[in-house]
Amino acid sequence: MTAGKILCSFCLSLSLLTSATCAKARSGSVEVIFNPNIATYSIVEYLVARKQGQLFYIDGKRDISYLPMAALANQEMERYDNSQIIKDMQDYLEVVGQQQDLSYQVLLKHDVFPAKGYAYAIEESDPLKKAAAEKFAEQLRKFYVQRNLGNFFRNQQYFLKGAKDEVRKNIPASYMEKMEHYYGEKFMAYRFYINPFDAVPYSHVFWHGNGPMIRSGKGKIANMISSAYLPLGKKKRTGDYKEFGFNHLETTRFLITHEFGHAFVNQYLVPYEERINRSSTLMSEALTDKMGGQGYSYWPSCVAEHIVRTGEIRIALADGNGSLAGILRDRHIKENYFVLIPDFEKKIQAYENNREKYKAFKDFIPRLLDVLDETSVKSVRERLHMPVEKYSVTLTVTVPLNSGDVYITGNQSATGNWNPQKIRLTATGSTTRQITFMTFPDLKFKFTRGNWQTEGKVSGFAEGQNIEVSVNKNTDFHYTVTRWNP
């Protein structure tokens, strides 16, 4: 679900789990596919990152020549005015939040561009998010047509075929049996979508993936979308490439284990999204800085990641591989900060020890989510070695005349958890607003007039920059908003 560096020793250990099932071949196989819808989305993601500097894990200011397909697409897009599709995506993300799960689901279920319509039903309980996703999918489809991306992708068939062939040769003949047994479910099909247009940050070995699940009339289909995961040297022509960014056996097997794990987990978390979001302060007040750079700024996605990674550890233990389980714990908890994994591990043992009661993982989800209700922000901050003291802060803001209602939005529950229209300041004069609240020392915030389009430009700070304050005592601050966007 996110970009990340994979150490070779970690990958080699992890391959022990997937390779252990290779001798027991079964009829199921993995299809390796390129999807133009997903590629179009990734191209636009990079355009947005270039405009605003950062989007999810994507740094729009850095060179991406090590990803030749992404770099070539960006070079192609530079011939056009892309301001409209950039605004379309920014508007879309304001509705659905800083997450990609819904986007990938909708685009995989959409008929392949340039066709209209959907092959499968969209699963989204929030009607506003669903409508926004459908609207944005159509905007992407039109962008695909306007930019003649169909022809562009056809011209890259040599590279795309090479990438698919690399994945195919590194997939073990049978790797899903233990996962199917652990989660108590089997899928009709498994599909691996290559996405060499994803602008993943540079590392010796990197990756970004997603695992949407599709319900068809004949059964469930487990899908995984993967970026390239090896940097490539720049060539003069596409036809000069002999490596395509996917030829890394251990990473391929890791991604299969991880991303298909989301197919077993995410579908059963969707009905509990409201319950999960009730604990979102764990994210905003403790985990945001640790998770945001990995692409997990959306709390339900972060929870799903915790559970999937817990499953990896428990499956390794069930396979008798305690060494691998230890490597996974260190990797996920100490290096990637998934600090709720010990709590999920402890809780999930009740599922493992009562399989007659809990026939499938889905039956245990309500009890597993008790972990979120039982965990405090303070305890998470302590695990992350963050200060737990809170201080009183009074903010006074000078604003332009006739500004109307002014809001603060930031990384604390007292500042709205980045909701731009939740916490309104008190008018203390025609051009002054004020608020007093309790905060942890690491305070970040912005001012708006009720939505992200009306964000304020604050004197002394760059356009769009967060105001960051390190608080170590009860204190007052004063800021001046020089103008409001747009």
Short mmCIF file of C-alpha atoms in Angstrom, two decimals:
data_model
loop_
_atom_site.label_atom_id
_atom_site.label_comp_id
_atom_site.label_asym_id
_atom_site.label_seq_id
_atom_site.Cartn_x
_atom_site.Cartn_y
_atom_site.Cartn_z
CA MET A 1 0.00 0.00 0.00
CA THR A 2 2.88 2.37 0.15
CA ALA A 3 6.33 3.20 -1.11
CA GLY A 4 9.11 1.68 0.90
CA LYS A 5 12.64 0.37 0.86
CA ILE A 6 13.07 -3.42 1.13
CA LEU A 7 16.32 -4.77 2.49
CA CYS A 8 17.59 -7.80 0.59
CA SER A 9 18.05 -9.86 3.76
CA PHE A 10 14.43 -9.16 4.64
CA CYS A 11 13.26 -10.17 1.16
CA LEU A 12 15.31 -13.35 1.13
CA SER A 13 13.82 -14.39 4.46
CA LEU A 14 10.32 -13.54 3.35
CA SER A 15 10.71 -15.66 0.22
CA LEU A 16 10.95 -18.72 2.47
CA LEU A 17 7.25 -18.40 3.20
CA THR A 18 6.10 -18.14 -0.39
CA SER A 19 8.56 -20.66 -1.83
CA ALA A 20 7.52 -23.27 0.75
CA THR A 21 4.28 -23.84 -1.16
CA CYS A 22 5.84 -24.10 -4.62
CA ALA A 23 6.01 -27.88 -4.57
CA LYS A 24 2.23 -28.14 -4.20
CA ALA A 25 0.98 -26.80 -7.51
CA ARG A 26 -2.70 -26.01 -7.79
CA SER A 27 -4.91 -24.84 -10.60
CA GLY A 28 -4.92 -21.16 -9.58
CA SER A 29 -2.55 -18.90 -11.46
CA VAL A 30 -1.67 -15.22 -11.45
CA GLU A 31 -2.50 -13.11 -14.48
CA VAL A 32 -0.02 -10.29 -15.18
CA ILE A 33 -1.74 -7.30 -16.79
CA PHE A 34 -1.23 -3.65 -17.76
CA ASN A 35 -4.24 -1.37 -17.11
CA PRO A 36 -4.40 2.00 -18.95
CA ASN A 37 -6.85 3.42 -16.38
CA ILE A 38 -4.37 2.99 -13.53
CA ALA A 39 -1.50 4.31 -15.62
CA THR A 40 -3.51 7.43 -16.53
CA TYR A 41 -4.26 8.04 -12.86
CA SER A 42 -0.55 7.77 -11.95
CA ILE A 43 0.43 10.18 -14.69
CA VAL A 44 -2.01 12.74 -13.28
CA GLU A 45 -0.79 12.08 -9.73
CA TYR A 46 2.67 13.16 -10.80
CA LEU A 47 1.30 16.27 -12.52
CA VAL A 48 -0.39 17.23 -9.23
CA ALA A 49 2.80 16.55 -7.27
CA ARG A 50 4.76 18.75 -9.67
CA LYS A 51 2.23 21.53 -9.18
CA GLN A 52 2.06 21.45 -5.38
CA GLY A 53 5.45 19.90 -4.59
CA GLN A 54 4.24 16.72 -2.89
CA LEU A 55 1.36 14.25 -3.16
CA PHE A 56 1.21 11.11 -1.03
CA TYR A 57 4.77 9.71 -1.28
CA ILE A 58 5.51 11.52 -4.57
CA ASP A 59 8.02 14.37 -4.62
CA GLY A 60 7.17 16.43 -7.67
CA LYS A 61 10.43 18.37 -7.56
CA ARG A 62 12.81 15.42 -7.97
CA ASP A 63 14.14 13.80 -11.11
CA ILE A 64 12.41 10.51 -12.03
CA SER A 65 14.62 9.41 -14.92
CA TYR A 66 15.25 6.13 -13.05
CA LEU A 67 11.58 5.35 -13.89
CA PRO A 68 11.70 5.64 -17.70
CA MET A 69 7.99 5.17 -18.33
CA ALA A 70 6.97 7.76 -15.73
CA ALA A 71 9.63 10.17 -17.01
CA LEU A 72 8.56 9.66 -20.63
CA ALA A 73 4.91 10.26 -19.78
CA ASN A 74 5.81 13.45 -17.92
CA GLN A 75 7.84 14.63 -20.90
CA GLU A 76 4.82 13.96 -23.13
CA MET A 77 2.48 15.90 -20.80
CA GLU A 78 4.74 18.96 -20.79
CA ARG A 79 3.43 19.76 -24.27
CA TYR A 80 0.00 20.58 -22.81
CA ASP A 81 -1.76 22.84 -20.33
CA ASN A 82 -2.71 20.37 -17.59
CA SER A 83 -4.16 22.85 -15.11
CA GLN A 84 -7.72 21.52 -15.40
CA ILE A 85 -6.99 17.86 -14.63
CA ILE A 86 -4.71 18.97 -11.78
CA LYS A 87 -7.54 20.97 -10.27
CA ASP A 88 -9.92 18.07 -10.88
CA MET A 89 -7.73 15.72 -8.83
CA GLN A 90 -7.21 18.26 -6.07
CA ASP A 91 -10.98 18.79 -5.82
CA TYR A 92 -11.53 15.04 -5.83
CA LEU A 93 -9.03 14.40 -3.03
CA GLU A 94 -10.64 17.10 -0.93
CA VAL A 95 -13.82 15.01 -0.92
CA VAL A 96 -12.38 11.50 -0.52
CA GLY A 97 -9.35 12.36 1.61
CA GLN A 98 -5.65 11.74 1.09
CA GLN A 99 -5.98 8.10 0.08
CA GLN A 100 -5.72 6.00 -3.06
CA ASP A 101 -7.75 2.89 -2.20
CA LEU A 102 -11.06 4.13 -3.59
CA SER A 103 -9.36 5.49 -6.70
CA TYR A 104 -7.73 2.19 -7.55
CA GLN A 105 -10.91 0.25 -6.88
CA VAL A 106 -13.02 2.48 -9.12
CA LEU A 107 -10.49 2.54 -11.95
CA LEU A 108 -10.08 -1.24 -11.98
CA LYS A 109 -13.84 -1.69 -12.04
CA HIS A 110 -14.26 0.87 -14.81
CA ASP A 111 -14.22 -0.44 -18.37
CA VAL A 112 -10.80 0.06 -19.95
CA PHE A 113 -10.38 3.59 -21.29
CA PRO A 114 -11.57 5.03 -23.66
CA ALA A 115 -14.75 3.01 -22.97
CA LYS A 116 -17.36 4.37 -20.58
CA GLY A 117 -19.14 2.43 -17.85
CA TYR A 118 -18.25 -0.14 -15.23
CA ALA A 119 -17.75 -3.87 -15.39
CA TYR A 120 -18.30 -4.22 -11.63
CA ALA A 121 -20.21 -2.36 -8.93
CA ILE A 122 -18.34 0.22 -6.84
CA GLU A 123 -18.29 -0.58 -3.13
CA GLU A 124 -18.38 2.70 -1.22
CA SER A 125 -20.86 3.44 1.55
CA ASP A 126 -20.37 7.22 1.47
CA PRO A 127 -22.51 8.56 -1.42
CA LEU A 128 -20.48 11.78 -1.66
CA LYS A 129 -17.20 9.88 -2.00
CA LYS A 130 -18.70 7.48 -4.51
CA ALA A 131 -20.08 10.32 -6.64
CA ALA A 132 -16.74 12.15 -6.48
CA ALA A 133 -14.88 9.00 -7.55
CA GLU A 134 -17.20 8.38 -10.48
CA LYS A 135 -16.92 12.01 -11.55
CA PHE A 136 -13.14 11.92 -11.36
CA ALA A 137 -12.98 8.63 -13.29
CA GLU A 138 -14.87 10.31 -16.12
CA GLN A 139 -12.53 13.31 -15.96
CA LEU A 140 -9.59 10.91 -16.25
CA ARG A 141 -11.23 9.10 -19.15
CA LYS A 142 -11.65 12.37 -21.03
CA PHE A 143 -8.06 13.30 -20.23
CA TYR A 144 -6.97 9.92 -21.65
CA VAL A 145 -8.84 10.70 -24.87
CA GLN A 146 -7.66 14.32 -25.13
CA ARG A 147 -4.01 13.42 -24.61
CA ASN A 148 -4.25 10.39 -26.96
CA LEU A 149 -2.84 8.19 -24.22
CA GLY A 150 -4.12 5.07 -25.93
CA ASN A 151 -1.63 5.64 -28.73
CA PHE A 152 1.07 6.61 -26.23
CA PHE A 153 0.65 3.33 -24.33
CA ARG A 154 0.60 1.30 -27.55
CA ASN A 155 3.96 2.83 -28.45
CA GLN A 156 5.38 1.48 -25.18
CA GLN A 157 4.37 -2.15 -25.77
CA TYR A 158 7.98 -3.33 -25.96
CA PHE A 159 8.69 -2.01 -22.46
CA LEU A 160 5.35 -3.14 -21.01
CA LYS A 161 5.80 -6.68 -22.34
CA GLY A 162 9.29 -6.80 -20.86
CA ALA A 163 7.94 -5.70 -17.47
CA LYS A 164 5.18 -8.32 -17.51
CA ASP A 165 7.63 -11.06 -18.46
CA GLU A 166 9.88 -10.12 -15.53
CA VAL A 167 6.99 -10.46 -13.09
CA ARG A 168 5.81 -13.77 -14.56
CA LYS A 169 9.17 -15.46 -14.21
CA ASN A 170 9.42 -14.49 -10.53
CA ILE A 171 5.98 -15.66 -9.38
CA PRO A 172 6.07 -19.05 -7.61
CA ALA A 173 3.75 -21.69 -9.04
CA SER A 174 1.61 -21.81 -5.90
CA TYR A 175 1.93 -19.40 -3.00
CA MET A 176 -1.61 -18.66 -1.83
CA GLU A 177 -2.55 -21.88 -0.01
CA LYS A 178 -1.31 -20.86 3.42
CA MET A 179 -2.89 -17.43 3.14
CA GLU A 180 -6.17 -18.97 2.05
CA HIS A 181 -6.09 -21.32 5.01
CA TYR A 182 -5.22 -18.57 7.49
CA TYR A 183 -7.92 -16.18 6.33
CA GLY A 184 -10.49 -18.91 5.66
CA GLU A 185 -11.25 -17.82 2.09
CA LYS A 186 -10.32 -18.54 -1.53
CA PHE A 187 -10.56 -16.26 -4.58
CA MET A 188 -11.72 -17.03 -8.07
CA ALA A 189 -8.69 -15.32 -9.63
CA TYR A 190 -5.49 -13.45 -8.77
CA ARG A 191 -4.35 -10.55 -10.95
CA PHE A 192 -1.07 -8.64 -10.83
CA TYR A 193 -1.24 -5.22 -12.55
CA ILE A 194 2.09 -3.67 -13.46
CA ASN A 195 2.27 0.12 -13.18
CA PRO A 196 5.64 1.46 -14.36
CA PHE A 197 4.09 4.96 -14.50
CA ASP A 198 3.97 5.24 -10.69
CA ALA A 199 6.53 7.88 -9.57
CA VAL A 200 7.99 6.03 -6.58
CA PRO A 201 10.81 7.72 -4.58
CA TYR A 202 14.31 6.53 -5.43
CA SER A 203 15.99 3.76 -3.44
CA HIS A 204 18.12 0.71 -4.22
CA VAL A 205 14.93 -1.36 -4.04
CA PHE A 206 11.59 0.42 -3.68
CA TRP A 207 7.93 -0.39 -4.10
CA HIS A 208 4.42 0.92 -4.02
CA GLY A 209 1.38 -1.31 -4.26
CA ASN A 210 -2.32 -1.59 -3.66
CA GLY A 211 -4.63 -4.58 -3.33
CA PRO A 212 -8.25 -3.85 -4.31
CA MET A 213 -10.69 -6.75 -4.37
CA ILE A 214 -13.46 -7.14 -6.97
CA ARG A 215 -16.75 -9.02 -6.58
CA SER A 216 -17.96 -10.52 -9.84
CA GLY A 217 -21.06 -12.55 -10.56
CA LYS A 218 -18.92 -15.69 -10.55
CA GLY A 219 -16.79 -14.98 -7.49
CA LYS A 220 -14.23 -12.68 -5.93
CA ILE A 221 -11.11 -11.52 -7.75
CA ALA A 222 -7.99 -10.58 -5.80
CA ASN A 223 -6.03 -7.80 -7.48
CA MET A 224 -2.73 -6.13 -6.81
CA ILE A 225 -1.26 -3.06 -8.48
CA SER A 226 2.50 -2.62 -8.30
CA SER A 227 4.94 0.07 -9.29
CA ALA A 228 8.32 -0.87 -10.68
CA TYR A 229 10.72 -1.66 -7.86
CA LEU A 230 14.20 -1.37 -9.36
CA PRO A 231 15.76 1.90 -10.61
CA LEU A 232 16.95 1.83 -14.22
CA GLY A 233 19.75 3.69 -15.94
CA LYS A 234 18.63 6.19 -18.56
CA LYS A 235 18.67 4.98 -22.19
CA LYS A 236 18.35 6.98 -25.38
CA ARG A 237 15.47 4.87 -26.73
CA THR A 238 12.83 2.69 -25.09
CA GLY A 239 13.96 -0.20 -27.27
CA ASP A 240 17.42 -0.08 -25.69
CA TYR A 241 16.16 -1.36 -22.33
CA LYS A 242 16.93 -4.96 -21.41
CA GLU A 243 15.73 -4.60 -17.82
CA PHE A 244 12.31 -3.15 -17.02
CA GLY A 245 12.22 -2.50 -13.27
CA PHE A 246 10.41 -5.65 -12.09
CA ASN A 247 13.18 -8.25 -12.13
CA HIS A 248 13.65 -8.76 -8.39
CA LEU A 249 12.50 -12.18 -7.22
CA GLU A 250 12.31 -11.46 -3.48
CA THR A 251 10.42 -8.20 -3.95
CA THR A 252 7.96 -9.83 -6.33
CA ARG A 253 7.20 -12.51 -3.78
CA PHE A 254 6.98 -10.01 -0.95
CA LEU A 255 4.49 -7.90 -2.88
CA ILE A 256 2.35 -10.92 -3.70
CA THR A 257 2.20 -11.88 -0.02
CA HIS A 258 1.54 -8.32 1.11
CA GLU A 259 -0.80 -6.94 -1.53
CA PHE A 260 -2.96 -10.01 -1.96
CA GLY A 261 -3.19 -9.96 1.82
CA HIS A 262 -5.19 -6.77 1.44
CA ALA A 263 -7.77 -8.66 -0.61
CA PHE A 264 -8.37 -10.89 2.40
CA VAL A 265 -8.54 -7.96 4.84
CA ASN A 266 -9.73 -4.66 3.35
CA GLN A 267 -13.14 -5.84 2.12
CA TYR A 268 -14.16 -6.70 5.66
CA LEU A 269 -12.99 -3.40 7.14
CA VAL A 270 -15.17 -1.25 4.87
CA PRO A 271 -18.40 -1.76 6.89
CA TYR A 272 -16.53 -0.63 10.01
CA GLU A 273 -15.03 2.55 8.56
CA GLU A 274 -17.13 4.80 10.81
CA ARG A 275 -16.02 2.84 13.86
CA ILE A 276 -12.39 2.99 12.73
CA ASN A 277 -12.56 6.75 12.20
CA ARG A 278 -13.71 7.25 15.78
CA SER A 279 -10.11 6.51 16.76
CA SER A 280 -8.57 8.80 14.12
CA THR A 281 -6.86 10.92 16.81
CA LEU A 282 -4.36 8.08 17.09
CA MET A 283 -3.33 9.08 13.58
CA SER A 284 -3.55 12.86 13.72
CA GLU A 285 -1.98 13.33 17.14
CA ALA A 286 0.67 10.60 17.03
CA LEU A 287 1.22 8.70 13.79
CA THR A 288 0.83 11.32 11.06
CA ASP A 289 4.49 12.30 10.82
CA LYS A 290 5.62 8.68 10.81
CA MET A 291 3.01 7.46 8.33
CA GLY A 292 2.42 10.43 6.04
CA GLY A 293 5.72 10.03 4.23
CA GLN A 294 4.93 6.37 3.60
CA GLY A 295 1.60 7.24 1.98
CA TYR A 296 -0.66 6.43 4.95
CA SER A 297 -2.26 9.75 5.74
CA TYR A 298 -5.75 8.17 5.72
CA TRP A 299 -6.51 6.42 9.01
CA PRO A 300 -8.61 3.46 7.69
CA SER A 301 -5.78 2.65 5.25
CA CYS A 302 -3.26 2.80 8.08
CA VAL A 303 -5.40 0.42 10.15
CA ALA A 304 -5.66 -1.99 7.20
CA GLU A 305 -1.88 -1.89 6.85
CA HIS A 306 -1.44 -2.74 10.53
CA ILE A 307 -3.74 -5.75 10.19
CA VAL A 308 -2.25 -7.04 6.92
CA ARG A 309 1.26 -6.82 8.33
CA THR A 310 0.12 -8.55 11.50
CA GLY A 311 -1.25 -11.31 9.26
CA GLU A 312 2.15 -11.68 7.56
CA ILE A 313 3.76 -12.28 10.96
CA ARG A 314 1.14 -14.75 12.10
CA ILE A 315 1.24 -16.71 8.83
CA ALA A 316 5.02 -16.98 9.17
CA LEU A 317 4.56 -18.38 12.67
CA ALA A 318 1.89 -20.81 11.46
CA ASP A 319 4.41 -21.96 8.85
CA GLY A 320 6.91 -22.68 11.63
CA ASN A 321 9.16 -19.82 10.61
CA GLY A 322 9.78 -17.89 13.80
CA SER A 323 12.89 -16.26 12.36
CA LEU A 324 10.89 -14.70 9.55
CA ALA A 325 8.22 -13.56 12.02
CA GLY A 326 10.93 -11.77 14.02
CA ILE A 327 12.32 -10.08 10.91
CA LEU A 328 8.83 -8.91 9.97
CA ARG A 329 8.18 -7.53 13.45
CA ASP A 330 11.40 -5.55 13.44
CA ARG A 331 10.75 -4.27 9.95
CA HIS A 332 7.12 -3.30 10.44
CA ILE A 333 7.28 -1.99 14.02
CA LYS A 334 10.77 -0.56 14.49
CA GLU A 335 11.49 0.68 10.98
CA ASN A 336 8.02 1.47 9.62
CA TYR A 337 6.35 2.48 12.94
CA PHE A 338 3.33 0.17 12.84
CA VAL A 339 3.31 0.26 16.62
CA LEU A 340 -0.15 -1.22 17.07
CA ILE A 341 0.99 -4.58 15.67
CA PRO A 342 1.80 -6.06 19.12
CA ASP A 343 -1.76 -5.30 20.24
CA PHE A 344 -3.25 -6.78 17.07
CA GLU A 345 -1.02 -9.85 17.44
CA LYS A 346 -2.15 -10.44 20.99
CA LYS A 347 -5.79 -10.02 20.05
CA ILE A 348 -5.65 -12.15 16.89
CA GLN A 349 -4.49 -15.21 18.79
CA ALA A 350 -8.09 -15.65 19.94
CA TYR A 351 -8.98 -16.12 16.25
CA GLU A 352 -6.19 -18.63 15.67
CA ASN A 353 -7.08 -20.66 18.76
CA ASN A 354 -10.82 -20.76 18.04
CA ARG A 355 -11.15 -21.62 14.37
CA GLU A 356 -14.27 -23.68 15.00
CA LYS A 357 -15.95 -20.54 16.33
CA TYR A 358 -14.34 -18.20 13.81
CA LYS A 359 -14.50 -20.05 10.49
CA ALA A 360 -13.03 -17.12 8.61
CA PHE A 361 -11.12 -13.95 9.40
CA LYS A 362 -14.15 -11.82 8.60
CA ASP A 363 -15.98 -13.29 11.59
CA PHE A 364 -13.29 -11.98 13.93
CA ILE A 365 -13.06 -8.40 12.61
CA PRO A 366 -15.39 -6.79 15.22
CA ARG A 367 -13.36 -8.22 18.07
CA LEU A 368 -10.05 -7.38 16.41
CA LEU A 369 -11.05 -3.73 16.11
CA ASP A 370 -11.41 -3.57 19.88
CA VAL A 371 -7.68 -2.79 19.79
CA LEU A 372 -8.49 0.70 18.50
CA ASP A 373 -11.00 1.34 21.30
CA GLU A 374 -8.50 0.13 23.91
CA THR A 375 -5.57 2.28 22.72
CA SER A 376 -4.93 5.87 23.79
CA VAL A 377 -3.07 8.65 21.98
CA LYS A 378 -0.73 8.89 24.95
CA SER A 379 0.24 5.20 24.74
CA VAL A 380 0.95 5.47 20.99
CA ARG A 381 3.07 8.59 21.48
CA GLU A 382 5.01 6.81 24.22
CA ARG A 383 5.75 3.90 21.86
CA LEU A 384 6.97 6.38 19.27
CA HIS A 385 9.12 8.13 21.92
CA MET A 386 7.15 11.35 21.49
CA PRO A 387 6.45 13.81 24.32
CA VAL A 388 3.07 13.38 25.98
CA GLU A 389 2.76 16.71 27.81
CA LYS A 390 0.05 19.13 26.67
CA TYR A 391 0.06 22.91 26.86
CA SER A 392 -2.43 25.73 26.48
CA VAL A 393 -2.00 27.81 23.33
CA THR A 394 -3.82 31.01 22.39
CA LEU A 395 -3.65 31.99 18.72
CA THR A 396 -4.59 35.50 17.61
CA VAL A 397 -4.89 36.05 13.87
CA THR A 398 -5.11 39.31 11.98
CA VAL A 399 -7.11 38.80 8.79
CA PRO A 400 -8.20 40.98 5.84
CA LEU A 401 -11.35 43.05 6.28
CA ASN A 402 -14.61 41.18 5.49
CA SER A 403 -12.98 37.79 5.94
CA GLY A 404 -16.08 36.36 7.59
CA ASP A 405 -15.74 33.00 9.35
CA VAL A 406 -12.15 31.85 9.79
CA TYR A 407 -11.14 28.27 10.63
CA ILE A 408 -8.04 26.55 11.89
CA THR A 409 -7.12 23.08 10.69
CA GLY A 410 -4.20 21.03 11.94
CA ASN A 411 -2.75 17.86 13.37
CA GLN A 412 -4.53 17.94 16.73
CA SER A 413 -8.10 17.06 17.61
CA ALA A 414 -8.38 20.58 19.04
CA THR A 415 -7.53 21.95 15.59
CA GLY A 416 -9.86 19.70 13.63
CA ASN A 417 -7.61 16.81 12.53
CA TRP A 418 -7.03 18.55 9.18
CA ASN A 419 -10.73 19.12 8.56
CA PRO A 420 -10.76 22.66 7.06
CA GLN A 421 -14.26 23.55 8.32
CA LYS A 422 -14.51 21.99 11.77
CA ILE A 423 -12.89 24.45 14.21
CA ARG A 424 -13.98 28.07 13.84
CA LEU A 425 -12.09 30.91 15.48
CA THR A 426 -13.88 33.53 17.57
CA ALA A 427 -14.21 37.00 16.06
CA THR A 428 -12.63 39.49 18.48
CA GLY A 429 -12.77 42.43 16.06
CA SER A 430 -13.44 43.25 12.42
CA THR A 431 -9.97 41.99 11.45
CA THR A 432 -8.99 39.72 14.35
CA ARG A 433 -9.86 36.12 15.25
CA GLN A 434 -8.78 34.09 18.25
CA ILE A 435 -8.79 30.56 19.68
CA THR A 436 -7.41 28.86 22.81
CA PHE A 437 -6.81 25.10 23.00
CA MET A 438 -4.65 22.38 24.53
CA THR A 439 -1.98 20.83 22.31
CA PHE A 440 0.87 18.37 22.28
CA PRO A 441 4.27 20.00 21.62
CA ASP A 442 4.35 19.15 17.90
CA LEU A 443 1.70 21.50 16.55
CA LYS A 444 0.99 22.01 12.83
CA PHE A 445 -1.87 24.02 11.35
CA LYS A 446 -3.24 26.29 8.65
CA PHE A 447 -6.05 28.86 8.39
CA THR A 448 -8.96 28.64 5.95
CA ARG A 449 -12.35 30.19 5.34
CA GLY A 450 -14.00 26.77 5.49
CA ASN A 451 -12.43 24.70 2.69
CA TRP A 452 -9.04 24.01 1.14
CA GLN A 453 -9.71 26.31 -1.80
CA THR A 454 -9.80 29.27 0.59
CA GLU A 455 -6.56 28.56 2.45
CA GLY A 456 -4.89 31.65 3.89
CA LYS A 457 -1.49 33.02 2.92
CA VAL A 458 0.27 33.72 6.23
CA SER A 459 2.96 36.38 6.51
CA GLY A 460 6.38 34.81 6.86
CA PHE A 461 5.35 31.45 5.40
CA ALA A 462 5.45 30.17 1.83
CA GLU A 463 2.25 29.57 -0.13
CA GLY A 464 0.61 26.36 1.12
CA GLN A 465 3.19 25.81 3.87
CA ASN A 466 2.09 24.40 7.22
CA ILE A 467 2.73 26.56 10.26
CA GLU A 468 4.80 24.36 12.57
CA VAL A 469 5.30 25.24 16.23
CA SER A 470 7.26 23.43 18.91
CA VAL A 471 5.40 24.17 22.14
CA ASN A 472 7.10 23.67 25.51
CA LYS A 473 4.95 25.87 27.76
CA ASN A 474 1.60 27.64 27.88
CA THR A 475 1.99 30.43 25.34
CA ASP A 476 0.38 32.92 22.94
CA PHE A 477 1.09 33.31 19.22
CA HIS A 478 0.08 35.96 16.71
CA TYR A 479 -0.16 35.52 12.93
CA THR A 480 -1.27 37.65 10.00
CA VAL A 481 -3.20 36.31 7.02
CA THR A 482 -2.33 38.62 4.12
CA ARG A 483 -4.90 37.15 1.70
CA TRP A 484 -7.20 34.21 1.08
CA ASN A 485 -7.15 31.91 -1.91
CA PRO A 486 -8.32 31.94 -4.58
#
